[in-house]
């Protein structure tokens, strides 16, 4: 869907055509992306909530749509929204730290987000979305970019400090740190029961508060 803001629409078109990680990669051509880039990014001039993730995985690379995988199912359950609401750009902008699938390591895990993306695009994108009121930062790379001095030494410490981070950031655009919703993190969630008991209900509340229907009423959203 083309954004109605012409400047943002033009920037999204440039991002869609981006081949920096293949043609001019950080560290030289020996570090080039080994497959054809397919940037995945949903920026919006209307969304009040930004999901700042890591990078597309294999399924998202194939679909060209963010969070079309089990991680997306878990994330939507945390947010208390269905797919229609999640993929509505008037509700959510979805901008990962790296726009293209970075490939996998020797153990089959996804590599970190490509280093080229954030310096090339992120500040410009954020500057064209002043209407944002809540940023959900997912995983350590998004924490590092968005939280600055509010970030703690470990991901667990950062997420556990979510109340203070919300309080300190809420004057302009509130920020909430999250772990990655990957099923690889199921062990982390079991070891940290406070996450689903305390943070997730507040997360749903914040998301519901920022999603409105045309009459200004809270939209119907599942909280199961």
PDB file of C-alpha atoms in Angstrom:
ATOM      1  CA  UNK A   1       0.000   0.000   0.000  1.00  0.00           C
ATOM      2  CA  UNK A   2       1.377   3.392  -1.008  1.00  0.00           C
ATOM      3  CA  UNK A   3       1.510   5.908   1.842  1.00  0.00           C
ATOM      4  CA  UNK A   4      -0.417   9.143   1.184  1.00  0.00           C
ATOM      5  CA  UNK A   5       2.557  11.245   2.328  1.00  0.00           C
ATOM      6  CA  UNK A   6       4.506  11.753  -0.945  1.00  0.00           C
ATOM      7  CA  UNK A   7       7.864  12.187   0.793  1.00  0.00           C
ATOM      8  CA  UNK A   8       7.438   9.009   2.814  1.00  0.00           C
ATOM      9  CA  UNK A   9       6.125   7.126  -0.223  1.00  0.00           C
ATOM     10  CA  UNK A  10       9.198   8.180  -2.199  1.00  0.00           C
ATOM     11  CA  UNK A  11      11.507   7.060   0.600  1.00  0.00           C
ATOM     12  CA  UNK A  12       9.769   3.681   0.796  1.00  0.00           C
ATOM     13  CA  UNK A  13      10.237   3.279  -2.954  1.00  0.00           C
ATOM     14  CA  UNK A  14      13.957   3.980  -2.527  1.00  0.00           C
ATOM     15  CA  UNK A  15      14.139   1.411   0.281  1.00  0.00           C
ATOM     16  CA  UNK A  16      12.380  -1.172  -1.857  1.00  0.00           C
ATOM     17  CA  UNK A  17      15.043  -0.698  -4.527  1.00  0.00           C
ATOM     18  CA  UNK A  18      17.944  -0.723  -2.054  1.00  0.00           C
ATOM     19  CA  UNK A  19      20.843  -3.077  -2.829  1.00  0.00           C
ATOM     20  CA  UNK A  20      23.520  -1.619  -0.532  1.00  0.00           C
ATOM     21  CA  UNK A  21      24.160  -4.900   1.287  1.00  0.00           C
ATOM     22  CA  UNK A  22      24.809  -6.646  -2.031  1.00  0.00           C
ATOM     23  CA  UNK A  23      26.609  -3.988  -4.062  1.00  0.00           C
ATOM     24  CA  UNK A  24      28.323  -1.778  -1.442  1.00  0.00           C
ATOM     25  CA  UNK A  25      28.367  -3.797   1.777  1.00  0.00           C
ATOM     26  CA  UNK A  26      29.995  -2.669   4.999  1.00  0.00           C
ATOM     27  CA  UNK A  27      33.479  -4.161   5.195  1.00  0.00           C
ATOM     28  CA  UNK A  28      33.872  -4.772   1.455  1.00  0.00           C
ATOM     29  CA  UNK A  29      32.443  -7.087  -1.196  1.00  0.00           C
ATOM     30  CA  UNK A  30      33.577 -10.208   0.660  1.00  0.00           C
ATOM     31  CA  UNK A  31      30.825  -9.346   3.180  1.00  0.00           C
ATOM     32  CA  UNK A  32      28.107  -8.931   0.545  1.00  0.00           C
ATOM     33  CA  UNK A  33      24.672 -10.392   1.126  1.00  0.00           C
ATOM     34  CA  UNK A  34      24.815 -13.848  -0.516  1.00  0.00           C
ATOM     35  CA  UNK A  35      21.300 -13.687  -1.985  1.00  0.00           C
ATOM     36  CA  UNK A  36      19.090 -11.158  -3.752  1.00  0.00           C
ATOM     37  CA  UNK A  37      17.948  -8.447  -1.303  1.00  0.00           C
ATOM     38  CA  UNK A  38      14.238  -8.153  -0.565  1.00  0.00           C
ATOM     39  CA  UNK A  39      13.679  -5.209   1.792  1.00  0.00           C
ATOM     40  CA  UNK A  40      10.689  -5.629   4.097  1.00  0.00           C
ATOM     41  CA  UNK A  41       9.459  -2.447   5.754  1.00  0.00           C
ATOM     42  CA  UNK A  42       6.059  -0.936   6.572  1.00  0.00           C
ATOM     43  CA  UNK A  43       6.371   2.775   7.348  1.00  0.00           C
ATOM     44  CA  UNK A  44       3.269   4.897   7.784  1.00  0.00           C
ATOM     45  CA  UNK A  45       2.329   8.549   8.153  1.00  0.00           C
ATOM     46  CA  UNK A  46      -0.770   7.569  10.174  1.00  0.00           C
ATOM     47  CA  UNK A  47       0.246   4.735  12.490  1.00  0.00           C
ATOM     48  CA  UNK A  48       0.644   5.672  16.146  1.00  0.00           C
ATOM     49  CA  UNK A  49       2.577   2.506  17.007  1.00  0.00           C
ATOM     50  CA  UNK A  50       5.959   1.447  15.624  1.00  0.00           C
ATOM     51  CA  UNK A  51       7.223  -2.114  15.889  1.00  0.00           C
ATOM     52  CA  UNK A  52      11.019  -1.959  15.701  1.00  0.00           C
ATOM     53  CA  UNK A  53      12.213  -5.510  15.143  1.00  0.00           C
ATOM     54  CA  UNK A  54      15.438  -7.219  14.151  1.00  0.00           C
ATOM     55  CA  UNK A  55      15.455  -8.485  10.547  1.00  0.00           C
ATOM     56  CA  UNK A  56      13.321 -10.735   8.329  1.00  0.00           C
ATOM     57  CA  UNK A  57      13.674 -14.491   8.658  1.00  0.00           C
ATOM     58  CA  UNK A  58      13.349 -17.057   5.895  1.00  0.00           C
ATOM     59  CA  UNK A  59       9.546 -17.055   5.811  1.00  0.00           C
ATOM     60  CA  UNK A  60       9.321 -13.278   5.763  1.00  0.00           C
ATOM     61  CA  UNK A  61      11.961 -13.157   3.021  1.00  0.00           C
ATOM     62  CA  UNK A  62       9.749 -15.506   0.984  1.00  0.00           C
ATOM     63  CA  UNK A  63       6.479 -13.683   1.665  1.00  0.00           C
ATOM     64  CA  UNK A  64       7.724 -10.094   1.626  1.00  0.00           C
ATOM     65  CA  UNK A  65       5.426  -9.399   4.585  1.00  0.00           C
ATOM     66  CA  UNK A  66       6.720  -8.864   8.133  1.00  0.00           C
ATOM     67  CA  UNK A  67       6.071 -11.417  10.881  1.00  0.00           C
ATOM     68  CA  UNK A  68       4.422 -14.045   8.653  1.00  0.00           C
ATOM     69  CA  UNK A  69       5.833 -16.775  10.882  1.00  0.00           C
ATOM     70  CA  UNK A  70       5.339 -18.265  14.369  1.00  0.00           C
ATOM     71  CA  UNK A  71       7.140 -15.248  15.857  1.00  0.00           C
ATOM     72  CA  UNK A  72       4.401 -13.072  14.402  1.00  0.00           C
ATOM     73  CA  UNK A  73       1.711 -15.264  15.929  1.00  0.00           C
ATOM     74  CA  UNK A  74       3.276 -14.865  19.358  1.00  0.00           C
ATOM     75  CA  UNK A  75       3.809 -11.114  18.901  1.00  0.00           C
ATOM     76  CA  UNK A  76       0.171 -10.590  17.912  1.00  0.00           C
ATOM     77  CA  UNK A  77      -0.915 -12.523  20.999  1.00  0.00           C
ATOM     78  CA  UNK A  78       1.235 -10.220  23.151  1.00  0.00           C
ATOM     79  CA  UNK A  79      -0.338  -7.172  21.504  1.00  0.00           C
ATOM     80  CA  UNK A  80      -3.877  -8.545  21.637  1.00  0.00           C
ATOM     81  CA  UNK A  81      -4.574  -7.932  17.946  1.00  0.00           C
ATOM     82  CA  UNK A  82      -5.556 -10.076  14.990  1.00  0.00           C
ATOM     83  CA  UNK A  83      -3.853 -10.170  11.581  1.00  0.00           C
ATOM     84  CA  UNK A  84      -6.180  -7.608  10.019  1.00  0.00           C
ATOM     85  CA  UNK A  85      -5.423  -5.072  12.719  1.00  0.00           C
ATOM     86  CA  UNK A  86      -1.716  -5.911  12.779  1.00  0.00           C
ATOM     87  CA  UNK A  87      -1.247  -5.403   9.045  1.00  0.00           C
ATOM     88  CA  UNK A  88      -3.250  -2.181   8.892  1.00  0.00           C
ATOM     89  CA  UNK A  89      -0.663   0.601   8.324  1.00  0.00           C
ATOM     90  CA  UNK A  90      -3.016   3.066   9.970  1.00  0.00           C
ATOM     91  CA  UNK A  91      -2.418   1.122  13.203  1.00  0.00           C
ATOM     92  CA  UNK A  92       1.153  -0.162  12.985  1.00  0.00           C
ATOM     93  CA  UNK A  93       4.376   0.780  11.263  1.00  0.00           C
ATOM     94  CA  UNK A  94       6.796  -2.183  11.175  1.00  0.00           C
ATOM     95  CA  UNK A  95      10.425  -1.164  10.646  1.00  0.00           C
ATOM     96  CA  UNK A  96      13.134  -3.725  11.477  1.00  0.00           C
ATOM     97  CA  UNK A  97      16.758  -2.827  12.144  1.00  0.00           C
ATOM     98  CA  UNK A  98      17.742  -4.665   8.975  1.00  0.00           C
ATOM     99  CA  UNK A  99      15.306  -4.735   6.063  1.00  0.00           C
ATOM    100  CA  UNK A 100      16.645  -7.851   4.311  1.00  0.00           C
ATOM    101  CA  UNK A 101      17.038 -11.439   5.463  1.00  0.00           C
ATOM    102  CA  UNK A 102      20.698 -11.536   6.591  1.00  0.00           C
ATOM    103  CA  UNK A 103      21.245 -15.266   6.041  1.00  0.00           C
ATOM    104  CA  UNK A 104      21.988 -17.982   8.575  1.00  0.00           C
ATOM    105  CA  UNK A 105      24.987 -19.038  10.615  1.00  0.00           C
ATOM    106  CA  UNK A 106      26.532 -22.524  10.674  1.00  0.00           C
ATOM    107  CA  UNK A 107      24.015 -23.684  13.291  1.00  0.00           C
ATOM    108  CA  UNK A 108      20.989 -22.577  11.271  1.00  0.00           C
ATOM    109  CA  UNK A 109      20.246 -19.481  13.311  1.00  0.00           C
ATOM    110  CA  UNK A 110      19.598 -16.132  11.678  1.00  0.00           C
ATOM    111  CA  UNK A 111      22.576 -13.800  11.436  1.00  0.00           C
ATOM    112  CA  UNK A 112      22.384 -10.303  13.012  1.00  0.00           C
ATOM    113  CA  UNK A 113      20.683  -7.510  11.050  1.00  0.00           C
ATOM    114  CA  UNK A 114      22.828  -6.109   8.259  1.00  0.00           C
ATOM    115  CA  UNK A 115      24.905  -3.140   9.401  1.00  0.00           C
ATOM    116  CA  UNK A 116      24.161  -1.079   6.291  1.00  0.00           C
ATOM    117  CA  UNK A 117      20.431  -0.546   6.873  1.00  0.00           C
ATOM    118  CA  UNK A 118      20.151   1.600   9.982  1.00  0.00           C
ATOM    119  CA  UNK A 119      22.753   4.249   9.000  1.00  0.00           C
ATOM    120  CA  UNK A 120      21.302   4.524   5.496  1.00  0.00           C
ATOM    121  CA  UNK A 121      17.610   4.714   6.279  1.00  0.00           C
ATOM    122  CA  UNK A 122      16.500   4.718   9.900  1.00  0.00           C
ATOM    123  CA  UNK A 123      16.892   8.372  10.903  1.00  0.00           C
ATOM    124  CA  UNK A 124      15.145   9.526   7.719  1.00  0.00           C
ATOM    125  CA  UNK A 125      12.251   7.145   8.282  1.00  0.00           C
ATOM    126  CA  UNK A 126      11.815   8.142  11.905  1.00  0.00           C
ATOM    127  CA  UNK A 127      11.896  11.813  10.934  1.00  0.00           C
ATOM    128  CA  UNK A 128       8.933  11.259   8.591  1.00  0.00           C
ATOM    129  CA  UNK A 129       6.782   9.605  11.267  1.00  0.00           C
ATOM    130  CA  UNK A 130       6.341  12.338  13.904  1.00  0.00           C
ATOM    131  CA  UNK A 131       2.846  11.069  14.719  1.00  0.00           C
ATOM    132  CA  UNK A 132       4.192   7.980  16.497  1.00  0.00           C
ATOM    133  CA  UNK A 133       3.207   7.728  20.147  1.00  0.00           C
ATOM    134  CA  UNK A 134       4.475   4.252  21.093  1.00  0.00           C
ATOM    135  CA  UNK A 135       7.576   2.376  19.937  1.00  0.00           C
ATOM    136  CA  UNK A 136       7.911  -1.322  20.715  1.00  0.00           C
ATOM    137  CA  UNK A 137      11.588  -2.265  20.516  1.00  0.00           C
ATOM    138  CA  UNK A 138      12.191  -5.973  19.965  1.00  0.00           C
ATOM    139  CA  UNK A 139      15.528  -7.602  20.712  1.00  0.00           C
ATOM    140  CA  UNK A 140      19.002  -6.344  21.537  1.00  0.00           C
ATOM    141  CA  UNK A 141      19.774  -4.566  18.252  1.00  0.00           C
ATOM    142  CA  UNK A 142      16.592  -2.490  18.371  1.00  0.00           C
ATOM    143  CA  UNK A 143      17.246  -1.826  22.071  1.00  0.00           C
ATOM    144  CA  UNK A 144      20.699  -0.482  21.246  1.00  0.00           C
ATOM    145  CA  UNK A 145      19.423   1.930  18.569  1.00  0.00           C
ATOM    146  CA  UNK A 146      16.239   3.191  20.240  1.00  0.00           C
ATOM    147  CA  UNK A 147      16.979   3.156  23.972  1.00  0.00           C
ATOM    148  CA  UNK A 148      20.376   4.795  24.207  1.00  0.00           C
ATOM    149  CA  UNK A 149      21.279   5.322  27.855  1.00  0.00           C
ATOM    150  CA  UNK A 150      18.088   3.620  29.040  1.00  0.00           C
ATOM    151  CA  UNK A 151      19.466   0.272  27.926  1.00  0.00           C
ATOM    152  CA  UNK A 152      20.865  -1.998  30.656  1.00  0.00           C
ATOM    153  CA  UNK A 153      23.781  -4.464  30.425  1.00  0.00           C
ATOM    154  CA  UNK A 154      21.617  -7.432  29.399  1.00  0.00           C
ATOM    155  CA  UNK A 155      18.384  -7.846  27.478  1.00  0.00           C
ATOM    156  CA  UNK A 156      16.720  -9.321  30.562  1.00  0.00           C
ATOM    157  CA  UNK A 157      17.694  -6.337  32.714  1.00  0.00           C
ATOM    158  CA  UNK A 158      16.488  -3.946  30.015  1.00  0.00           C
ATOM    159  CA  UNK A 159      13.092  -5.605  29.617  1.00  0.00           C
ATOM    160  CA  UNK A 160      12.680  -5.942  33.393  1.00  0.00           C
ATOM    161  CA  UNK A 161      13.189  -2.165  33.597  1.00  0.00           C
ATOM    162  CA  UNK A 162      10.251  -1.546  31.261  1.00  0.00           C
ATOM    163  CA  UNK A 163       8.257   0.609  33.691  1.00  0.00           C
ATOM    164  CA  UNK A 164      11.091   3.093  34.181  1.00  0.00           C
ATOM    165  CA  UNK A 165      11.763   3.184  30.430  1.00  0.00           C
ATOM    166  CA  UNK A 166       8.100   3.922  29.735  1.00  0.00           C
ATOM    167  CA  UNK A 167       8.053   6.672  32.372  1.00  0.00           C
ATOM    168  CA  UNK A 168      11.234   8.335  31.101  1.00  0.00           C
ATOM    169  CA  UNK A 169      10.210   8.230  27.434  1.00  0.00           C
ATOM    170  CA  UNK A 170       6.481   8.959  27.684  1.00  0.00           C
ATOM    171  CA  UNK A 171       6.692  12.759  27.388  1.00  0.00           C
ATOM    172  CA  UNK A 172       7.151  12.572  23.608  1.00  0.00           C
ATOM    173  CA  UNK A 173       6.864   9.019  22.295  1.00  0.00           C
ATOM    174  CA  UNK A 174       6.698   6.167  24.807  1.00  0.00           C
ATOM    175  CA  UNK A 175       9.098   3.265  24.314  1.00  0.00           C
ATOM    176  CA  UNK A 176       8.624  -0.281  25.594  1.00  0.00           C
ATOM    177  CA  UNK A 177      11.415  -2.896  25.374  1.00  0.00           C
ATOM    178  CA  UNK A 178      10.499  -6.470  24.453  1.00  0.00           C
ATOM    179  CA  UNK A 179      12.346  -9.725  23.908  1.00  0.00           C
ATOM    180  CA  UNK A 180      12.125 -11.274  20.477  1.00  0.00           C
ATOM    181  CA  UNK A 181       8.891 -13.308  20.131  1.00  0.00           C
ATOM    182  CA  UNK A 182      10.784 -16.190  18.495  1.00  0.00           C
ATOM    183  CA  UNK A 183       9.852 -19.616  19.816  1.00  0.00           C
ATOM    184  CA  UNK A 184      13.571 -20.025  20.496  1.00  0.00           C
ATOM    185  CA  UNK A 185      12.921 -17.656  23.406  1.00  0.00           C
ATOM    186  CA  UNK A 186      10.299 -19.875  25.045  1.00  0.00           C
ATOM    187  CA  UNK A 187      12.841 -20.853  27.702  1.00  0.00           C
ATOM    188  CA  UNK A 188      13.490 -17.183  28.504  1.00  0.00           C
ATOM    189  CA  UNK A 189       9.758 -16.573  28.913  1.00  0.00           C
ATOM    190  CA  UNK A 190       9.418 -19.550  31.272  1.00  0.00           C
ATOM    191  CA  UNK A 191      12.347 -18.300  33.362  1.00  0.00           C
ATOM    192  CA  UNK A 192      10.875 -14.800  33.547  1.00  0.00           C
ATOM    193  CA  UNK A 193       7.176 -15.263  34.444  1.00  0.00           C
ATOM    194  CA  UNK A 194       6.863 -11.555  35.307  1.00  0.00           C
ATOM    195  CA  UNK A 195       7.002 -10.830  31.571  1.00  0.00           C
ATOM    196  CA  UNK A 196       3.618 -12.392  30.749  1.00  0.00           C
ATOM    197  CA  UNK A 197       2.142 -11.620  34.164  1.00  0.00           C
ATOM    198  CA  UNK A 198       3.049  -7.933  34.335  1.00  0.00           C
ATOM    199  CA  UNK A 199       4.421  -6.517  31.085  1.00  0.00           C
ATOM    200  CA  UNK A 200       2.113  -8.165  28.539  1.00  0.00           C
ATOM    201  CA  UNK A 201      -1.150  -6.910  30.137  1.00  0.00           C
ATOM    202  CA  UNK A 202       0.229  -3.355  30.166  1.00  0.00           C
ATOM    203  CA  UNK A 203       1.408  -3.797  26.576  1.00  0.00           C
ATOM    204  CA  UNK A 204      -2.093  -4.788  25.481  1.00  0.00           C
ATOM    205  CA  UNK A 205      -3.528  -1.810  27.340  1.00  0.00           C
ATOM    206  CA  UNK A 206      -1.167   0.612  25.608  1.00  0.00           C
ATOM    207  CA  UNK A 207      -1.819  -0.900  22.177  1.00  0.00           C
ATOM    208  CA  UNK A 208      -5.582  -0.760  22.681  1.00  0.00           C
ATOM    209  CA  UNK A 209      -5.354   2.872  23.765  1.00  0.00           C
ATOM    210  CA  UNK A 210      -3.645   3.852  20.517  1.00  0.00           C
ATOM    211  CA  UNK A 211      -5.854   1.935  18.078  1.00  0.00           C
ATOM    212  CA  UNK A 212      -9.122   3.739  17.338  1.00  0.00           C
ATOM    213  CA  UNK A 213     -11.954   3.265  14.915  1.00  0.00           C
ATOM    214  CA  UNK A 214     -13.369   6.054  12.761  1.00  0.00           C
ATOM    215  CA  UNK A 215     -15.670   7.265  15.550  1.00  0.00           C
ATOM    216  CA  UNK A 216     -12.818   7.715  18.000  1.00  0.00           C
ATOM    217  CA  UNK A 217     -13.752   4.641  20.033  1.00  0.00           C
ATOM    218  CA  UNK A 218     -11.406   1.854  20.968  1.00  0.00           C
ATOM    219  CA  UNK A 219     -11.499  -0.722  18.190  1.00  0.00           C
ATOM    220  CA  UNK A 220     -12.661  -4.247  18.960  1.00  0.00           C
ATOM    221  CA  UNK A 221      -9.501  -6.177  19.810  1.00  0.00           C
ATOM    222  CA  UNK A 222      -9.090  -9.649  21.231  1.00  0.00           C
ATOM    223  CA  UNK A 223      -7.469  -9.853  24.675  1.00  0.00           C
ATOM    224  CA  UNK A 224      -7.387 -13.654  24.868  1.00  0.00           C
TER     225      UNK A 224
END
